[in-house]
């Protein structure tokens, strides 16, 4: 009986409502203020949020925009990237890290990843640099910084700008220095599943360079300055006041949210190890780079022996949420069919896309729920062991 109850209750991959519930009154108050002000764009919350995030990310300049995807596109626009230019980027990432390059007619060049952290391999980046390289986009995947110190060092040796894709990594740090404060520009997303998630779309760019940040703002506002005088061909990309109001509330609780995620991650590490699934090589735990402060936007395990998809189906049958970030590397996407991409081997990228499995992780996930996830994984392996015997 007990087992049946457990099986039927399931575990969600993410529960945004449960995470938001304790802050409901704060949200309503903040949103009502915006409603009553009538300033749905360019309201005071936008400026306040930018200032608060500048403090949080330890960068002097923050520019809000409509999404993380726009943050990346705006960064490349402001760097004058276009046809004939090459941009080095990992293939094991979300589409937006790459579509910003192809949309501007530039050419993505794909670096492989480190097998332990899933993050871009600095040695691979370095070996791909040519005179055509106009930017490097390291992605801080799953909430852990890439080796951004080495990447920035390599880039500055060649005078190449670094565009940090920090969409999954707000609050993360490398050598205690925050994500988004290392490169020429940092790009963040407020998509609802990100660690600082809005109630809709939103994004921001960070920069230590005031003149470059000003250029980002120019491109985000139709390249218009003053009104109806267009200096460059920009786009329309704004963070609206409702999102800014929501994000200000959530920013106040971001520290606790990250602590909650870290607790969840540490419990998974312990429970998966105690179950013997790590020692016998069936599952590999996510690896923490000792120089990184990980904020656990995702908890990504590797599943050995080609069993990832079977395990995922088994969990789905038991209503245990999981996801594959990402099943198809960018160089193999249908939209790029027929395109020849330069790279120097993407074996680790392709292996990761076959083996990675992302387990439920959010601040309010309970230990009881995590035990259900672990029990389901353990029973998958014991069931298959019986079949084999
Ligand atoms: C979410 C994400 C983006 C895009 O952000 P949006 O706000 O959804 O446009 C870009 N890069 C990475 C790595 C992401 O995870």
Coordinates of C-alpha atoms and ligand atoms in Angstrom, one line a residue:
X1 CA 0.0 0.0 0.0
X2 CA 2.6 2.5 1.1
X3 CA 4.6 1.8 -2.0
X4 CA 1.5 2.4 -4.2
X5 CA 0.9 5.7 -2.6
X6 CA 4.6 6.7 -3.2
X7 CA 4.4 5.6 -6.8
X8 CA 1.2 7.5 -7.5
X9 CA 2.4 10.8 -5.9
X10 CA 5.4 11.3 -8.2
X11 CA 8.0 14.0 -8.0
X12 CA 7.9 17.1 -10.3
X13 CA 11.0 18.2 -12.2
X14 CA 10.3 21.7 -11.1
X15 CA 7.5 23.3 -9.0
X16 CA 7.5 27.0 -9.6
X17 CA 4.3 27.5 -7.6
X18 CA 5.6 25.9 -4.5
X19 CA 8.8 28.0 -4.7
X20 CA 6.8 31.2 -5.2
X21 CA 4.0 30.5 -2.6
X22 CA 5.8 31.9 0.5
X23 CA 6.4 35.2 -1.4
X24 CA 2.8 35.6 -2.7
X25 CA 2.0 38.7 -0.6
X26 CA 5.2 40.5 -1.6
X27 CA 4.5 39.7 -5.3
X28 CA 1.0 41.1 -5.1
X29 CA 2.1 44.2 -3.4
X30 CA 4.9 44.8 -6.0
X31 CA 2.6 44.1 -8.9
X32 CA -0.2 46.2 -7.6
X33 CA 2.2 49.2 -7.3
X34 CA 3.1 48.8 -11.0
X35 CA -0.5 48.5 -12.0
X36 CA -1.4 51.7 -10.2
X37 CA 1.6 53.6 -11.5
X38 CA 0.6 52.9 -15.1
X39 CA 4.3 52.8 -16.0
X40 CA 4.5 49.4 -17.6
X41 CA 7.8 50.2 -19.4
X42 CA 10.7 52.3 -18.1
X43 CA 9.1 52.2 -14.6
X44 CA 11.3 52.9 -11.5
X45 CA 11.5 49.2 -10.7
X46 CA 13.6 48.6 -13.8
X47 CA 16.2 51.2 -12.8
X48 CA 16.2 49.9 -9.2
X49 CA 16.6 46.3 -10.2
X50 CA 19.5 47.2 -12.5
X51 CA 21.2 48.9 -9.6
X52 CA 20.5 46.0 -7.2
X53 CA 21.8 43.5 -9.7
X54 CA 24.9 45.5 -10.3
X55 CA 25.6 45.2 -6.6
X56 CA 24.7 41.5 -6.5
X57 CA 26.9 40.6 -9.6
X58 CA 29.7 43.0 -8.6
X59 CA 29.7 44.8 -12.0
X60 CA 29.2 48.6 -12.4
X61 CA 26.9 48.4 -15.4
X62 CA 23.7 46.4 -15.8
X63 CA 21.3 46.8 -18.8
X64 CA 18.0 45.0 -18.7
X65 CA 16.5 43.4 -21.9
X66 CA 13.7 41.2 -23.0
X67 CA 15.4 37.8 -22.7
X68 CA 18.6 35.9 -22.3
X69 CA 18.6 35.2 -26.0
X70 CA 18.3 38.9 -26.7
X71 CA 21.2 39.6 -24.3
X72 CA 23.4 37.3 -26.4
X73 CA 22.2 38.8 -29.7
X74 CA 22.6 42.4 -28.4
X75 CA 26.1 41.6 -27.2
X76 CA 27.2 40.4 -30.6
X77 CA 25.4 43.3 -32.3
X78 CA 27.3 45.7 -30.1
X79 CA 30.6 44.0 -31.0
X80 CA 29.8 44.5 -34.7
X81 CA 29.8 40.8 -35.4
X82 CA 28.6 39.8 -38.9
X83 CA 29.3 37.8 -42.0
X84 CA 32.9 36.5 -42.3
X85 CA 33.4 36.6 -38.5
X86 CA 33.9 33.4 -36.4
X87 CA 32.6 33.0 -32.9
X88 CA 33.9 30.1 -30.7
X89 CA 31.1 28.5 -28.7
X90 CA 30.4 25.1 -27.2
X91 CA 28.1 22.8 -29.1
X92 CA 26.8 21.3 -25.8
X93 CA 24.5 24.2 -24.8
X94 CA 21.1 25.7 -25.3
X95 CA 20.3 26.9 -28.8
X96 CA 20.4 30.6 -28.0
X97 CA 24.2 30.5 -27.4
X98 CA 24.6 29.6 -31.1
X99 CA 21.6 31.2 -32.9
X100 CA 22.8 34.7 -31.9
X101 CA 25.9 33.9 -34.1
X102 CA 24.1 32.5 -37.1
X103 CA 21.4 35.1 -37.0
X104 CA 24.0 37.8 -37.7
X105 CA 25.5 35.9 -40.5
X106 CA 28.6 35.0 -38.6
X107 CA 30.0 31.5 -38.3
X108 CA 30.0 29.4 -35.1
X109 CA 33.1 27.4 -34.5
X110 CA 32.5 24.6 -32.0
X111 CA 34.7 23.8 -29.0
X112 CA 34.4 20.5 -27.1
X113 CA 33.6 20.2 -23.4
X114 CA 35.4 18.9 -20.4
X115 CA 33.9 15.5 -19.5
X116 CA 33.8 16.1 -15.8
X117 CA 32.0 19.5 -15.6
X118 CA 30.2 19.5 -19.0
X119 CA 31.7 23.0 -19.4
X120 CA 33.7 24.2 -22.5
X121 CA 37.3 23.1 -22.6
X122 CA 39.7 26.1 -22.6
X123 CA 42.3 24.1 -24.5
X124 CA 39.8 23.3 -27.3
X125 CA 38.8 27.0 -27.4
X126 CA 42.5 28.0 -27.7
X127 CA 43.2 25.6 -30.6
X128 CA 40.3 27.0 -32.6
X129 CA 41.4 30.7 -32.6
X130 CA 42.2 32.2 -36.0
X131 CA 42.4 35.8 -37.3
X132 CA 38.7 35.6 -38.0
X133 CA 37.7 34.9 -34.4
X134 CA 35.7 37.9 -33.2
X135 CA 34.3 36.6 -29.9
X136 CA 34.3 33.6 -27.6
X137 CA 31.1 32.6 -25.8
X138 CA 31.8 30.4 -22.8
X139 CA 28.6 29.0 -21.3
X140 CA 28.4 28.5 -17.5
X141 CA 26.4 25.4 -17.8
X142 CA 24.0 24.1 -15.1
X143 CA 25.0 26.8 -12.6
X144 CA 28.7 26.2 -12.5
X145 CA 31.2 28.6 -14.1
X146 CA 33.4 27.4 -17.0
X147 CA 37.2 27.9 -16.4
X148 CA 36.6 31.5 -17.1
X149 CA 40.0 32.7 -15.7
X150 CA 41.8 30.6 -18.4
X151 CA 39.4 31.5 -21.1
X152 CA 39.7 35.3 -20.4
X153 CA 43.5 34.9 -20.3
X154 CA 43.5 33.1 -23.7
X155 CA 41.1 35.7 -25.2
X156 CA 43.0 38.7 -24.0
X157 CA 46.2 37.3 -25.4
X158 CA 44.5 37.5 -28.8
X159 CA 42.5 40.7 -28.1
X160 CA 39.2 38.8 -28.5
X161 CA 36.1 39.8 -26.5
X162 CA 34.5 37.3 -24.2
X163 CA 30.7 37.1 -24.0
X164 CA 29.8 35.0 -20.9
X165 CA 26.5 33.1 -21.4
X166 CA 25.6 33.2 -17.7
X167 CA 21.9 32.4 -18.3
X168 CA 22.0 29.5 -15.9
X169 CA 24.5 31.0 -13.5
X170 CA 23.3 34.1 -11.7
X171 CA 25.1 34.1 -8.3
X172 CA 27.7 31.6 -9.4
X173 CA 31.4 32.5 -9.1
X174 CA 34.9 31.4 -10.1
X175 CA 37.7 32.2 -7.7
X176 CA 35.1 34.1 -5.7
X177 CA 34.5 36.5 -8.6
X178 CA 30.9 36.4 -9.9
X179 CA 29.7 35.0 -13.2
X180 CA 29.2 37.9 -15.7
X181 CA 31.9 40.0 -14.2
X182 CA 34.9 38.4 -16.0
X183 CA 34.2 39.0 -19.7
X184 CA 33.5 41.9 -21.9
X185 CA 29.9 41.3 -21.3
X186 CA 27.8 38.8 -19.2
X187 CA 24.4 37.6 -20.5
X188 CA 21.6 36.5 -18.1
X189 CA 18.1 35.1 -18.4
X190 CA 15.1 35.6 -16.2
X191 CA 13.2 32.7 -17.9
X192 CA 10.9 31.2 -15.1
X193 CA 13.1 28.1 -14.7
X194 CA 16.3 30.0 -14.2
X195 CA 17.6 30.6 -10.6
X196 CA 16.3 34.2 -10.7
X197 CA 13.1 33.5 -12.7
X198 CA 10.5 36.1 -13.6
X199 CA 6.8 35.6 -14.4
X200 CA 7.5 35.7 -18.2
X201 CA 10.6 36.6 -20.2
X202 CA 13.4 38.8 -19.2
X203 CA 17.2 39.2 -19.4
X204 CA 20.1 41.4 -18.7
X205 CA 23.6 42.2 -19.7
X206 CA 26.5 43.1 -17.3
X207 CA 29.7 44.9 -18.2
X208 CA 32.6 46.5 -16.5
X209 CA 33.0 48.9 -19.4
X210 CA 30.6 51.9 -19.1
X211 CA 30.9 52.9 -22.8
X212 CA 30.2 49.3 -24.0
X213 CA 27.2 49.1 -21.6
X214 CA 25.9 52.3 -23.1
X215 CA 26.3 50.8 -26.6
X216 CA 24.3 47.7 -25.4
X217 CA 21.5 50.0 -24.2
X218 CA 21.6 51.9 -27.5
X219 CA 21.1 48.6 -29.5
X220 CA 18.4 47.5 -27.1
X221 CA 16.4 50.7 -27.9
X222 CA 16.3 50.7 -31.7
X223 CA 19.7 52.4 -31.8
X224 CA 17.7 55.5 -31.2
X225 CA 19.3 58.6 -29.6
X226 CA 17.8 61.1 -29.2
X227 CA 14.2 60.0 -29.9
X228 CA 13.6 59.3 -33.6
X229 CA 17.2 59.7 -34.5
X230 CA 18.7 56.3 -35.2
X231 CA 22.5 56.0 -34.9
X232 CA 22.6 52.2 -35.5
X233 CA 20.1 49.5 -36.5
X234 CA 19.1 48.2 -33.1
X235 CA 16.2 46.1 -31.9
X236 CA 13.4 46.5 -29.4
X237 CA 14.4 44.6 -26.3
X238 CA 13.1 45.8 -23.0
X239 CA 12.7 44.4 -19.5
X240 CA 9.2 45.4 -18.6
X241 CA 8.3 46.9 -15.2
X242 CA 6.1 44.0 -14.1
X243 CA 9.0 41.6 -14.5
X244 CA 11.4 44.0 -12.8
X245 CA 9.0 44.3 -9.8
X246 CA 8.7 40.5 -9.6
X247 CA 12.5 40.0 -9.9
X248 CA 13.2 42.6 -7.2
X249 CA 11.1 40.4 -4.8
X250 CA 12.9 37.3 -5.9
X251 CA 16.3 38.8 -5.7
X252 CA 15.7 39.5 -2.0
X253 CA 15.3 35.7 -1.6
X254 CA 17.9 34.5 -4.1
X255 CA 20.5 33.7 -1.5
X256 CA 18.1 31.3 0.3
X257 CA 17.0 29.8 -3.0
X258 CA 20.7 29.0 -3.9
X259 CA 21.2 27.5 -0.4
X260 CA 18.1 25.4 -0.9
X261 CA 19.4 24.1 -4.3
X262 CA 22.9 23.3 -2.7
X263 CA 21.2 21.3 0.0
X264 CA 19.3 19.3 -2.6
X265 CA 22.4 18.7 -4.6
X266 CA 24.4 17.5 -1.5
X267 CA 21.6 15.1 -0.6
X268 CA 21.5 13.6 -4.1
X269 CA 25.3 13.1 -3.9
X270 CA 25.0 11.3 -0.5
X271 CA 21.9 9.2 -1.4
X272 CA 23.2 8.1 -4.8
X273 CA 26.6 7.2 -3.2
X274 CA 25.0 5.3 -0.3
X275 CA 23.0 3.3 -2.8
X276 CA 26.1 2.0 -4.4
X277 CA 25.2 3.3 -7.9
X278 CA 28.2 5.6 -8.0
X279 CA 30.8 3.0 -7.0
X280 CA 29.6 0.4 -9.5
X281 CA 29.9 2.9 -12.3
X282 CA 26.2 3.0 -13.2
X283 CA 25.9 6.7 -12.4
X284 CA 28.4 9.5 -12.3
X285 CA 27.7 12.4 -10.0
X286 CA 28.1 16.0 -11.2
X287 CA 31.6 17.1 -10.6
X288 CA 32.3 20.3 -8.6
X289 CA 35.2 22.4 -9.9
X290 CA 37.1 23.3 -6.7
X291 CA 37.5 26.9 -7.9
X292 CA 33.8 27.3 -8.6
X293 CA 30.8 28.3 -6.5
X294 CA 28.0 26.2 -8.0
X295 CA 24.4 27.5 -7.9
X296 CA 22.8 24.2 -9.1
X297 CA 20.4 25.4 -11.8
X298 CA 20.6 21.8 -12.8
X299 CA 21.7 18.5 -11.1
X300 CA 23.2 16.6 -14.0
X301 CA 24.2 13.0 -13.7
X302 CA 25.7 10.7 -16.3
X303 CA 24.1 7.3 -16.9
X304 CA 26.5 4.7 -18.2
X305 CA 26.1 1.7 -20.6
X306 CA 23.7 3.3 -23.0
X307 CA 20.9 3.1 -20.4
X308 CA 20.0 6.8 -20.1
X309 CA 16.8 6.7 -22.2
X310 CA 15.6 3.5 -20.5
X311 CA 16.1 5.0 -17.1
X312 CA 14.3 8.2 -18.1
X313 CA 11.3 6.2 -19.4
X314 CA 11.3 4.1 -16.2
X315 CA 11.2 7.3 -14.1
X316 CA 8.5 8.8 -16.3
X317 CA 6.3 5.7 -15.8
X318 CA 6.6 6.4 -12.0
X319 CA 5.8 10.1 -12.5
X320 CA 9.3 11.1 -11.5
X321 CA 10.3 14.2 -13.5
X322 CA 13.7 14.3 -15.3
X323 CA 15.0 16.0 -18.4
X324 CA 17.8 15.8 -20.9
X325 CA 19.8 19.0 -21.2
X326 CA 20.7 18.6 -24.1
X327 CA 19.9 15.6 -26.3
X328 CA 21.2 17.0 -29.6
X329 CA 24.4 19.0 -29.8
X330 CA 24.1 22.2 -31.8
X331 CA 26.3 21.0 -34.7
X332 CA 23.8 18.2 -35.3
X333 CA 20.6 20.3 -35.3
X334 CA 18.2 20.0 -38.2
X335 CA 18.2 23.8 -38.8
X336 CA 22.0 23.6 -39.5
X337 CA 21.7 20.6 -41.9
X338 CA 24.2 20.9 -44.8
X339 CA 26.4 23.4 -42.9
X340 CA 30.0 22.4 -42.3
X341 CA 31.2 23.6 -39.0
X342 CA 34.8 23.9 -38.0
X343 CA 35.8 22.1 -34.8
X344 CA 38.6 20.0 -33.5
X345 CA 36.7 16.9 -32.3
X346 CA 33.4 16.9 -30.4
X347 CA 33.6 13.4 -28.9
X348 CA 32.9 14.6 -25.3
X349 CA 30.0 16.7 -26.5
X350 CA 28.4 13.8 -28.3
X351 CA 29.0 11.4 -25.4
X352 CA 27.4 13.9 -23.0
X353 CA 24.3 14.3 -25.1
X354 CA 23.9 10.5 -24.9
X355 CA 24.6 10.1 -21.2
X356 CA 23.4 13.2 -19.4
X357 CA 20.2 13.1 -17.2
X358 CA 18.9 16.0 -15.2
X359 CA 17.1 15.2 -12.0
X360 CA 14.5 17.4 -10.2
X361 CA 16.2 20.3 -8.4
X362 CA 14.4 23.3 -6.9
X363 CA 14.7 25.0 -3.5
X364 CA 11.5 23.5 -2.0
X365 CA 12.2 19.9 -3.1
X366 CA 11.9 17.8 0.0
X367 CA 14.2 15.0 1.2
X368 CA 11.2 12.6 1.1
X369 CA 10.8 13.5 -2.6
X370 CA 14.5 12.9 -3.3
X371 CA 14.2 9.5 -1.6
X372 CA 11.5 8.6 -4.0
X373 CA 13.7 9.7 -6.9
X374 CA 16.6 7.5 -5.6
X375 CA 14.3 4.6 -4.8
X376 CA 13.0 4.6 -8.4
X377 CA 16.5 4.7 -9.8
X378 CA 17.6 1.9 -7.5
X379 CA 14.6 -0.2 -8.5
X380 CA 15.4 0.4 -12.2
X381 CA 18.8 -1.2 -11.7
X382 CA 17.7 -4.0 -9.4
X383 CA 14.8 -4.9 -11.8
X384 CA 17.3 -5.1 -14.7
X385 CA 19.8 -7.0 -12.6
X386 CA 17.1 -9.7 -12.0
X387 CA 16.3 -9.8 -15.7
X388 CA 20.0 -10.3 -16.5
X389 CA 20.4 -13.1 -13.8
Ligands
LIG1 C1 17.9 29.9 -20.9 C2 19.2 30.1 -21.7 C3 19.4 31.1 -22.7 C4 18.3 31.9 -23.2 O1 17.5 32.6 -22.3 P1 16.0 33.1 -22.6 O2 15.8 34.1 -21.5 O3 15.2 31.9 -22.5 O4 16.0 33.7 -24.0 C5 20.6 31.2 -23.2 N1 21.6 30.4 -22.9 C6 21.5 29.4 -22.0 C7 22.7 28.5 -21.7 C8 20.3 29.2 -21.4 O5 20.1 28.2 -20.5

